[in-house]
Short mmCIF file of C-alpha atoms and ligand atoms in Angstrom, two decimals:
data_model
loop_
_atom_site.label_atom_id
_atom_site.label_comp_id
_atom_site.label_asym_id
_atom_site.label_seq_id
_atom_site.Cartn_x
_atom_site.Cartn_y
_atom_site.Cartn_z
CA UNK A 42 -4.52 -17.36 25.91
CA UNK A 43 -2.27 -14.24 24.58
CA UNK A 44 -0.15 -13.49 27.87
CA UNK A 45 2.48 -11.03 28.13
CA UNK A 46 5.18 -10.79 31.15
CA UNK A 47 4.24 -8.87 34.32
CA UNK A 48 6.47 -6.64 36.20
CA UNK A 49 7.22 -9.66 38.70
CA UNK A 50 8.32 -12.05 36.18
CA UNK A 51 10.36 -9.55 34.73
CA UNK A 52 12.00 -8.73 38.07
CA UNK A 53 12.84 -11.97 38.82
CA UNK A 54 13.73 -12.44 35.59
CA UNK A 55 16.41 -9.29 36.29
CA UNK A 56 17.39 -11.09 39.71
CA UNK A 57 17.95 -14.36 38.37
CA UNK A 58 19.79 -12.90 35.34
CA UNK A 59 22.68 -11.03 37.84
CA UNK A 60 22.85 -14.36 39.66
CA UNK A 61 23.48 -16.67 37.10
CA UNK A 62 26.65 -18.37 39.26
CA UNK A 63 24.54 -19.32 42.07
CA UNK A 64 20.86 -21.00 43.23
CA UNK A 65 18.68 -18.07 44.92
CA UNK A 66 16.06 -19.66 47.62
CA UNK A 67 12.25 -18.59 47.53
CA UNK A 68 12.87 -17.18 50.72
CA UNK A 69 16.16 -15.12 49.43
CA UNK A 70 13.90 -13.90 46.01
CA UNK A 71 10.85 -12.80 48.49
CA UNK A 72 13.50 -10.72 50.30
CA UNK A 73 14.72 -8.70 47.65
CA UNK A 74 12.00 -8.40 45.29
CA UNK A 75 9.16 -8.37 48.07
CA UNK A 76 7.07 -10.84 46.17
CA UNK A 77 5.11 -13.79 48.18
CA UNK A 78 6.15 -17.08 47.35
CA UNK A 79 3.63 -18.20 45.23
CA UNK A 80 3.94 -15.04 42.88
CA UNK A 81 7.24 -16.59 42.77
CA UNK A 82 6.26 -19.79 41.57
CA UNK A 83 3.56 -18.95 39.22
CA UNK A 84 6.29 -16.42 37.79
CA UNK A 85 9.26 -19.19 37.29
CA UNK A 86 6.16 -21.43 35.81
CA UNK A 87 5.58 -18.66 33.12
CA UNK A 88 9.60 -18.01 32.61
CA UNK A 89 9.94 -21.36 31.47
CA UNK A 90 6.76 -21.42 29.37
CA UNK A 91 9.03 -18.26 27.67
CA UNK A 92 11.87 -20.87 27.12
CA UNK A 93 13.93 -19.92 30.02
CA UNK A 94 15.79 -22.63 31.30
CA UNK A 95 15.19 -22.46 35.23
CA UNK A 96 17.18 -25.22 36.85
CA UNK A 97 15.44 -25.84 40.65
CA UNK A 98 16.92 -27.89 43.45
CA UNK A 99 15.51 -28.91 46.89
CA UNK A 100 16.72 -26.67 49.64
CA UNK A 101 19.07 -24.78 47.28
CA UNK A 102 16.07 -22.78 45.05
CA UNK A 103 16.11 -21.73 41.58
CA UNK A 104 19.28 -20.94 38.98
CA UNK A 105 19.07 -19.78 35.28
CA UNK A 106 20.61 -21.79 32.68
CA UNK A 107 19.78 -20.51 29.58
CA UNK A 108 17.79 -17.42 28.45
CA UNK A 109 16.53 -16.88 25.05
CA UNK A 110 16.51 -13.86 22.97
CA UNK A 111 13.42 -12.39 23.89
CA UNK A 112 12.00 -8.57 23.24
CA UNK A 113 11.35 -7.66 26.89
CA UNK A 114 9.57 -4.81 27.54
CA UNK A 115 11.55 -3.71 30.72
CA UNK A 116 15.03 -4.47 28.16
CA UNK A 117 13.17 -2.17 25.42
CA UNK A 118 12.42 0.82 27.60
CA UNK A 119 16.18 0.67 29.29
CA UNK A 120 17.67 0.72 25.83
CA UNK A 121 15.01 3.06 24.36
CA UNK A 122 15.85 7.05 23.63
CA UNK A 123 12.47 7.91 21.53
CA UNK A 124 9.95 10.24 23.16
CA UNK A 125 6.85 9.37 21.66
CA UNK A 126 7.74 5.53 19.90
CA UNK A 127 7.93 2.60 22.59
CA UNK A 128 6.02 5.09 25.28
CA UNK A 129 4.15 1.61 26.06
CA UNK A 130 5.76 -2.34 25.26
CA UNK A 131 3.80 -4.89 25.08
CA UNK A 132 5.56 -7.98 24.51
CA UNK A 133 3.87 -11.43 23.53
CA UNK A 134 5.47 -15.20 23.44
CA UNK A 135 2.50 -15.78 20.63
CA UNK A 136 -0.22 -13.87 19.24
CA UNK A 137 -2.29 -13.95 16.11
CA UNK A 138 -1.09 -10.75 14.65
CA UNK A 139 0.39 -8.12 16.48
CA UNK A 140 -1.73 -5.50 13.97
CA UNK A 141 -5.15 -7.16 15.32
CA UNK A 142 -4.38 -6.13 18.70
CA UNK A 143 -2.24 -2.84 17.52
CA UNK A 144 -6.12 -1.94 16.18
CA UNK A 145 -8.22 -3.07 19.45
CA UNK A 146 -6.37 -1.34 21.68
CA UNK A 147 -5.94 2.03 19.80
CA UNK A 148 -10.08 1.58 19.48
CA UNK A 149 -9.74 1.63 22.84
CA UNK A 150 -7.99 4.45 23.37
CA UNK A 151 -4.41 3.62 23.48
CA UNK A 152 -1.82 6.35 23.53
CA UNK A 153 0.45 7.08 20.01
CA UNK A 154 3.60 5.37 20.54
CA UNK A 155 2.27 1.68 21.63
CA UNK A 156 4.76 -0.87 20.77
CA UNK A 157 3.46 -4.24 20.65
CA UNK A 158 5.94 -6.69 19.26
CA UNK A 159 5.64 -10.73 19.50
CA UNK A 160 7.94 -13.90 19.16
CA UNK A 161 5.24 -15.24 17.16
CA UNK A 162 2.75 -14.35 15.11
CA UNK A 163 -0.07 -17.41 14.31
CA UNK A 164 -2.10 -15.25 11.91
CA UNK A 165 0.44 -12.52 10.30
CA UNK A 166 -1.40 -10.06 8.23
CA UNK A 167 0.06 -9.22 5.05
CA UNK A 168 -1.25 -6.51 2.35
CA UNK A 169 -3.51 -7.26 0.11
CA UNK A 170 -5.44 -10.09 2.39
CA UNK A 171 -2.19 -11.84 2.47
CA UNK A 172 -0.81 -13.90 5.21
CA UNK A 173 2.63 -13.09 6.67
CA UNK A 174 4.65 -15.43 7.58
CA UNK A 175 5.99 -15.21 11.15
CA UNK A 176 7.37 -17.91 13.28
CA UNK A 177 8.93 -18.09 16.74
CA UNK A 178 12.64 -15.88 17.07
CA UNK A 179 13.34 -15.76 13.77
CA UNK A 180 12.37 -12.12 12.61
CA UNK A 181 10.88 -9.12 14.09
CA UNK A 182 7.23 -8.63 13.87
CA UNK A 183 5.95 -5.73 15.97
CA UNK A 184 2.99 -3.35 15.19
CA UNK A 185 3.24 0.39 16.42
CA UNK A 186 0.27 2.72 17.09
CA UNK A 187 0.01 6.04 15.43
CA UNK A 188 -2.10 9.16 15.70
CA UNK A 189 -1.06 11.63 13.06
CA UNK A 190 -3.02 14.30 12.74
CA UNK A 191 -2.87 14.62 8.56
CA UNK A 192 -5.45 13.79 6.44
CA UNK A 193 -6.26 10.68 5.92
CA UNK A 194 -4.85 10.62 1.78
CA UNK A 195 -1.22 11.52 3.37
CA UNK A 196 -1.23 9.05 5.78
CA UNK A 197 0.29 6.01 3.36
CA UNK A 198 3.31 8.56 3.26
CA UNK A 199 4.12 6.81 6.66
CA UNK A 200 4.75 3.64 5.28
CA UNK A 201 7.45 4.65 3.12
CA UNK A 202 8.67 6.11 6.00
CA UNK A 203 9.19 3.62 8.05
CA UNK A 204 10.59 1.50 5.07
CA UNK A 205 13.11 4.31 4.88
CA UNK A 206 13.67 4.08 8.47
CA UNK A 207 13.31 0.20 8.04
CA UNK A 208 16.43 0.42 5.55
CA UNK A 209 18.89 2.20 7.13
CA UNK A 210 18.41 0.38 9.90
CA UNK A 211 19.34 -3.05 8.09
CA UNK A 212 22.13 -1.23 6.08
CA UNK A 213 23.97 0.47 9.89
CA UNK A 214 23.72 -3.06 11.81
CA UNK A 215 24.29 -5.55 8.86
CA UNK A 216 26.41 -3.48 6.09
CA UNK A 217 23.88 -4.60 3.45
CA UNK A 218 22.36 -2.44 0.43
CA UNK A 219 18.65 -2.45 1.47
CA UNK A 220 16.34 -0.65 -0.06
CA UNK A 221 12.22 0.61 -0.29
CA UNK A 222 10.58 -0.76 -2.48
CA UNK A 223 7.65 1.66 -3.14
CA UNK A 224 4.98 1.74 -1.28
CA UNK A 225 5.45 -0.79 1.29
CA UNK A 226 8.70 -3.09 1.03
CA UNK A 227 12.00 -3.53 2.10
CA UNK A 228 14.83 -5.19 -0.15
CA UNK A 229 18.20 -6.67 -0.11
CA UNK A 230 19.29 -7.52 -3.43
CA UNK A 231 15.53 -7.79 -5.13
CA UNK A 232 13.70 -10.18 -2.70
CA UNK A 233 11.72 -8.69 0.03
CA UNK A 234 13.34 -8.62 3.44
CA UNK A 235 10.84 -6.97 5.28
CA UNK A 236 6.99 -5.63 4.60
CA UNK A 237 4.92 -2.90 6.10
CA UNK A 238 0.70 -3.30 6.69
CA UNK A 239 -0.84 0.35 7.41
CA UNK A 240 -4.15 0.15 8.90
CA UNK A 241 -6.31 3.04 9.19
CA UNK A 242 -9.05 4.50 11.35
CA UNK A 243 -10.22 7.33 10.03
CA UNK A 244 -13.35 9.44 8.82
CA UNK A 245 -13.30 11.87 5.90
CA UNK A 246 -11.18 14.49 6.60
CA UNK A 247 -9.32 12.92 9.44
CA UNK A 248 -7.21 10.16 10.71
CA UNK A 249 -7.98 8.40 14.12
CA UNK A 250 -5.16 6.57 13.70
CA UNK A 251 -2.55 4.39 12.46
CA UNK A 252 -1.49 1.25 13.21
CA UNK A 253 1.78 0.47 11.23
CA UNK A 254 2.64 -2.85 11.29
CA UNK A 255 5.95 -3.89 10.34
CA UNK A 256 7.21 -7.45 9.47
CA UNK A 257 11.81 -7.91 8.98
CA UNK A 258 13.10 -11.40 8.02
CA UNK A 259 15.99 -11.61 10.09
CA UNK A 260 17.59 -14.68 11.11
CA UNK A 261 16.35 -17.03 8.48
CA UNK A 262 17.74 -19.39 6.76
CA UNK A 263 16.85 -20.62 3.20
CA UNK A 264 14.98 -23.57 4.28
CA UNK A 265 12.90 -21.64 7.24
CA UNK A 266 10.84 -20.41 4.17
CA UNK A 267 8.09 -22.15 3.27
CA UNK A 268 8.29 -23.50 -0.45
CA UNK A 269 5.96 -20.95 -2.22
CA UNK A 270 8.09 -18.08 -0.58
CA UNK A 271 11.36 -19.05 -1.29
CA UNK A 272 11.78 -17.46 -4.54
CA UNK A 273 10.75 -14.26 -3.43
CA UNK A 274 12.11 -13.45 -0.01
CA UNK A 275 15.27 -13.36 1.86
CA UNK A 276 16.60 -12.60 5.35
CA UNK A 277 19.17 -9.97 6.73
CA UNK A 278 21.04 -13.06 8.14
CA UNK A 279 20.85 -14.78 4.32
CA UNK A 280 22.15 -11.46 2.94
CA UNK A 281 25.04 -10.45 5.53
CA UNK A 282 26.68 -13.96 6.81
CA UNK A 283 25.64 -12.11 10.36
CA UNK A 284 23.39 -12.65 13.01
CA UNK A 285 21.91 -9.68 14.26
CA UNK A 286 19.94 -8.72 17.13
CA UNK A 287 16.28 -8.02 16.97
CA UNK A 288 16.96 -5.99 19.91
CA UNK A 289 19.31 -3.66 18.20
CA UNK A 290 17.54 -3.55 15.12
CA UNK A 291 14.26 -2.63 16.73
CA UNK A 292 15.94 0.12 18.61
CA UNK A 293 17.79 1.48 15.56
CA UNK A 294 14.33 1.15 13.69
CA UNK A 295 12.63 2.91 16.57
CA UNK A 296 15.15 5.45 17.00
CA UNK A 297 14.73 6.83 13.28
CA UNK A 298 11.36 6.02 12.86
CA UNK A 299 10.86 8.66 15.62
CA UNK A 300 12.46 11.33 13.72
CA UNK A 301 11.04 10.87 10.45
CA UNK A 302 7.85 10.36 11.96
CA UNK A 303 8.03 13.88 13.80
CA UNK A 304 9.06 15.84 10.82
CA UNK A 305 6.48 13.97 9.13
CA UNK A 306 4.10 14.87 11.22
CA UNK A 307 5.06 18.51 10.98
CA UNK A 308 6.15 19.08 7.50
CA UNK A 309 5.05 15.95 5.63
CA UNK A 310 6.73 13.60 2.72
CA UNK A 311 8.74 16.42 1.22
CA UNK A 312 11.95 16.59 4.12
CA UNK A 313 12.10 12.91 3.48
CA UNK A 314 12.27 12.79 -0.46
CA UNK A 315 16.57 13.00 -1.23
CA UNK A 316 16.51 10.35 1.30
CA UNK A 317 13.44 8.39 -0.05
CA UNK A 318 14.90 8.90 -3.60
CA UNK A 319 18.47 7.46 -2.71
CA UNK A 320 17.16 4.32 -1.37
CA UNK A 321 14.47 3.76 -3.92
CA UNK A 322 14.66 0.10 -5.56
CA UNK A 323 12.46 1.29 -8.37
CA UNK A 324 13.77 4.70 -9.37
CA UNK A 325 15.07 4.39 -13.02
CA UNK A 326 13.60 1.17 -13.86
CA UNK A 327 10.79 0.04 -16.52
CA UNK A 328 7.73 -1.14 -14.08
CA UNK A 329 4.17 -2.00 -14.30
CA UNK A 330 2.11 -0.60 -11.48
CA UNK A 331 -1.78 -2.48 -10.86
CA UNK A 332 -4.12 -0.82 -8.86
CA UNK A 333 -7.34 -1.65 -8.49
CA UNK A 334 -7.98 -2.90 -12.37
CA UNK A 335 -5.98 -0.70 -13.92
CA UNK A 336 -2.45 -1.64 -15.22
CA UNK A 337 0.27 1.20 -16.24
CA UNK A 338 3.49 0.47 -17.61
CA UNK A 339 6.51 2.72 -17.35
CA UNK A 340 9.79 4.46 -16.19
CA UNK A 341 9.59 4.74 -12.77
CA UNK A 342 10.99 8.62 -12.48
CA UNK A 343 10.37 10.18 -9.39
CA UNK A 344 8.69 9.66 -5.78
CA UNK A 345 6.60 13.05 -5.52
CA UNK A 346 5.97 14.90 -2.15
CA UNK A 347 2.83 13.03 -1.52
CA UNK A 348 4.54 9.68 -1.73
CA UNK A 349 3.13 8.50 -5.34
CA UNK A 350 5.10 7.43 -7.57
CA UNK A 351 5.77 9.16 -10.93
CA UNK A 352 5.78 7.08 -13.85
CA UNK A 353 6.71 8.13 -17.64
CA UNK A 354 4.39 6.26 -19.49
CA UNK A 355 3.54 6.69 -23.42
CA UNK A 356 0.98 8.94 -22.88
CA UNK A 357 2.50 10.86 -20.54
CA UNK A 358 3.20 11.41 -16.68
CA UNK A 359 1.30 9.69 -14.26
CA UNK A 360 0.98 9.73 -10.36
CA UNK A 361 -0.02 6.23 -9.03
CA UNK A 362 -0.50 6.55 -4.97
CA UNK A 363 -0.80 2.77 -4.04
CA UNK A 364 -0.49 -0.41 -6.12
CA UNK A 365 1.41 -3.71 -6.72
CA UNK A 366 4.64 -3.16 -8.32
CA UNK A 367 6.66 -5.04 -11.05
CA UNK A 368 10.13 -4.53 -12.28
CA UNK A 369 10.03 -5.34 -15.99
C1 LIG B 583 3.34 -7.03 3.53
O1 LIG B 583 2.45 -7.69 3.03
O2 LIG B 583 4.40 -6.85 2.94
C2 LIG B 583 3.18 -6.42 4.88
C3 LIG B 583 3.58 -7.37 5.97
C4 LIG B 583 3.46 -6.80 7.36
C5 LIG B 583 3.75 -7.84 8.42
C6 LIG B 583 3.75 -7.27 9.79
S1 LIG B 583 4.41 -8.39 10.97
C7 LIG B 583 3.86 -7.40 12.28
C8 LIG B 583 2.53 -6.82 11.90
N1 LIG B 583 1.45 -7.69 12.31
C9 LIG B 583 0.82 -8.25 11.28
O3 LIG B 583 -0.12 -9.07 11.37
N2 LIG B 583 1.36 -7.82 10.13
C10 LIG B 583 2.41 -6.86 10.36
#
């Protein structure tokens, strides 16, 4: 069953936390937080299924121990300053993929700005059919819901926004040179460090919405990998020697998503180009771009204001809008 932490288990989570010296009684909790013992003990149960360490004794009552790095939504909205990105947290121990249930509830009628973000992730979407791979505390897999109102052929501008907003992020908290790689990755060094899935809702001429799902490799370590990944991937903490928070890195993320997003919103891809341009892993290189069945080879020159990439190819310019990239 997907469960995500109520209000009282993230209270006493809060009292527990500012009383780490001492045991607090049942009777002292019920007191302060007003909740009726057995809320109490159905919320320490489903604390320690989160992998807090809840020591109990008989007479004395309950003391934490040890508290794992989790992405609380109470701890997200406290250190949130977006308007519209993070307006709802939802915040999962395990889920099959954050995306699948970004796309129910916006169905459903979910406000822009859900953040859903999970520990886990059994069944991690990837593009292309792909699965993503996503085990317990080791990256950042969270899924945000969208509701642009552009067109529905702009919309995969968003992804390489939030890859730009994906790799400055990296570069402020880890010092690394990430970069985008058109349309939908995130680099350090040529192997991918993070991905972004866009799924759409939308009918002709318009977009329902978004759900833009965003997968960062953060505190692996070579062997956390499986085998037929190794090659290809990395993680920030592989890259930098440091171990960074997912917290702070999904509140950087957040924080310039949000204003890319707005002016995106407003005034589409072209604000963003310089910036998109600069931080471009492709930009000046000899590529080959498949899309659908078609194959083009070429310089990659420019990244044009509707997000496709320009190649220089022997017969001439062309604009590719989605594909699989290469580096020759
Ligand atoms: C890619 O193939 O590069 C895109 C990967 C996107 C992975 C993220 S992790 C959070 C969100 N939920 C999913 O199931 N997929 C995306």
């Amino acid at each position: 069953m997907i469960r995500t932490l109520k209000t009282a288990e993230e209270e006493l989570l809060a009292l527990l936390q500012k009383n780490r010296r001492s045991f607090l009684s049942t009777k002292q909790i019920s007191n302060k937080l007003g909740l009726h013992p057995y809320v109490i003990y159905q919320a320490i149960r489903e604390l320690r299924r989160w992998d807090f360490k809840i020591e109990s004794e008989k007479g004395k009552g309950y003391r934490l121990t040890q508290a794992p790095e989790f992405l609380l939504p109470g701890e997200i909205k406290k250190k949130l300053k977006t308007k519209v990105l993070g307006r709802e947290v939802l915040s999962y121990r395990t889920i099959g993929s954050t995306n699948a249930l970004g796309f129910r509830l916006a169905e459903g009628g979910a406000p822009e700005g859900t953040l859903i973000v999970a520990d886990e992730q059994t069944k991690g979407r990837g593009r292309m059919g792909r699965s993503w791979y996503s085990p317990p505390k080791l990256g950042l897999w969270m899924s945000l819901i969208l509701r642009p109102e552009v067109p529905p052929f702009s919309a995969p501008g968003l992804s390489i926004c939030a890859g730009l907003a994906l790799a400055r992020a990296i570069r402020d908290l880890s010092g690394v040179d990430a970069r985008i790689k058109w349309p939908n990755d995130c680099l350090i060094d040529g192997r991918k460090v993070g991905g972004i899935l866009l799924e759409l809702s939308a009918e002709l001429d318009r977009t329902n919405f978004v759900i833009a799902g965003i997968g960062v490799n953060v505190s692996h370590q070579a062997g956390d990998f499986p085998k037929r990944l190794s090659a290809k991937v990395t993680s920030i903490r592989m890259e930098s020697g440091k171990e960074i928070s997912r917290m702070a890195l999904l509140i950087s993320f957040l924080k310039r998503f949000e204003a890319i997003y707005l002016n995106f919103k407003k005034n589409g891809l072209a604000p963003q180009r310089r910036l998109i341009k600069k931080f471009s892993s492709l930009l000046g290189k000899q590529v080959a771009v498949k899309f659908g069945k078609e194959r083009i080879e070429g310089l990659a020159q420019d990244i044009d204001d509707n997000g496709s990439l320009v190649i220089k190819t022997k017969k001439g310019q062309r604009a590719v809008r989605a594909g699989e990239v290469a580096v020759l």
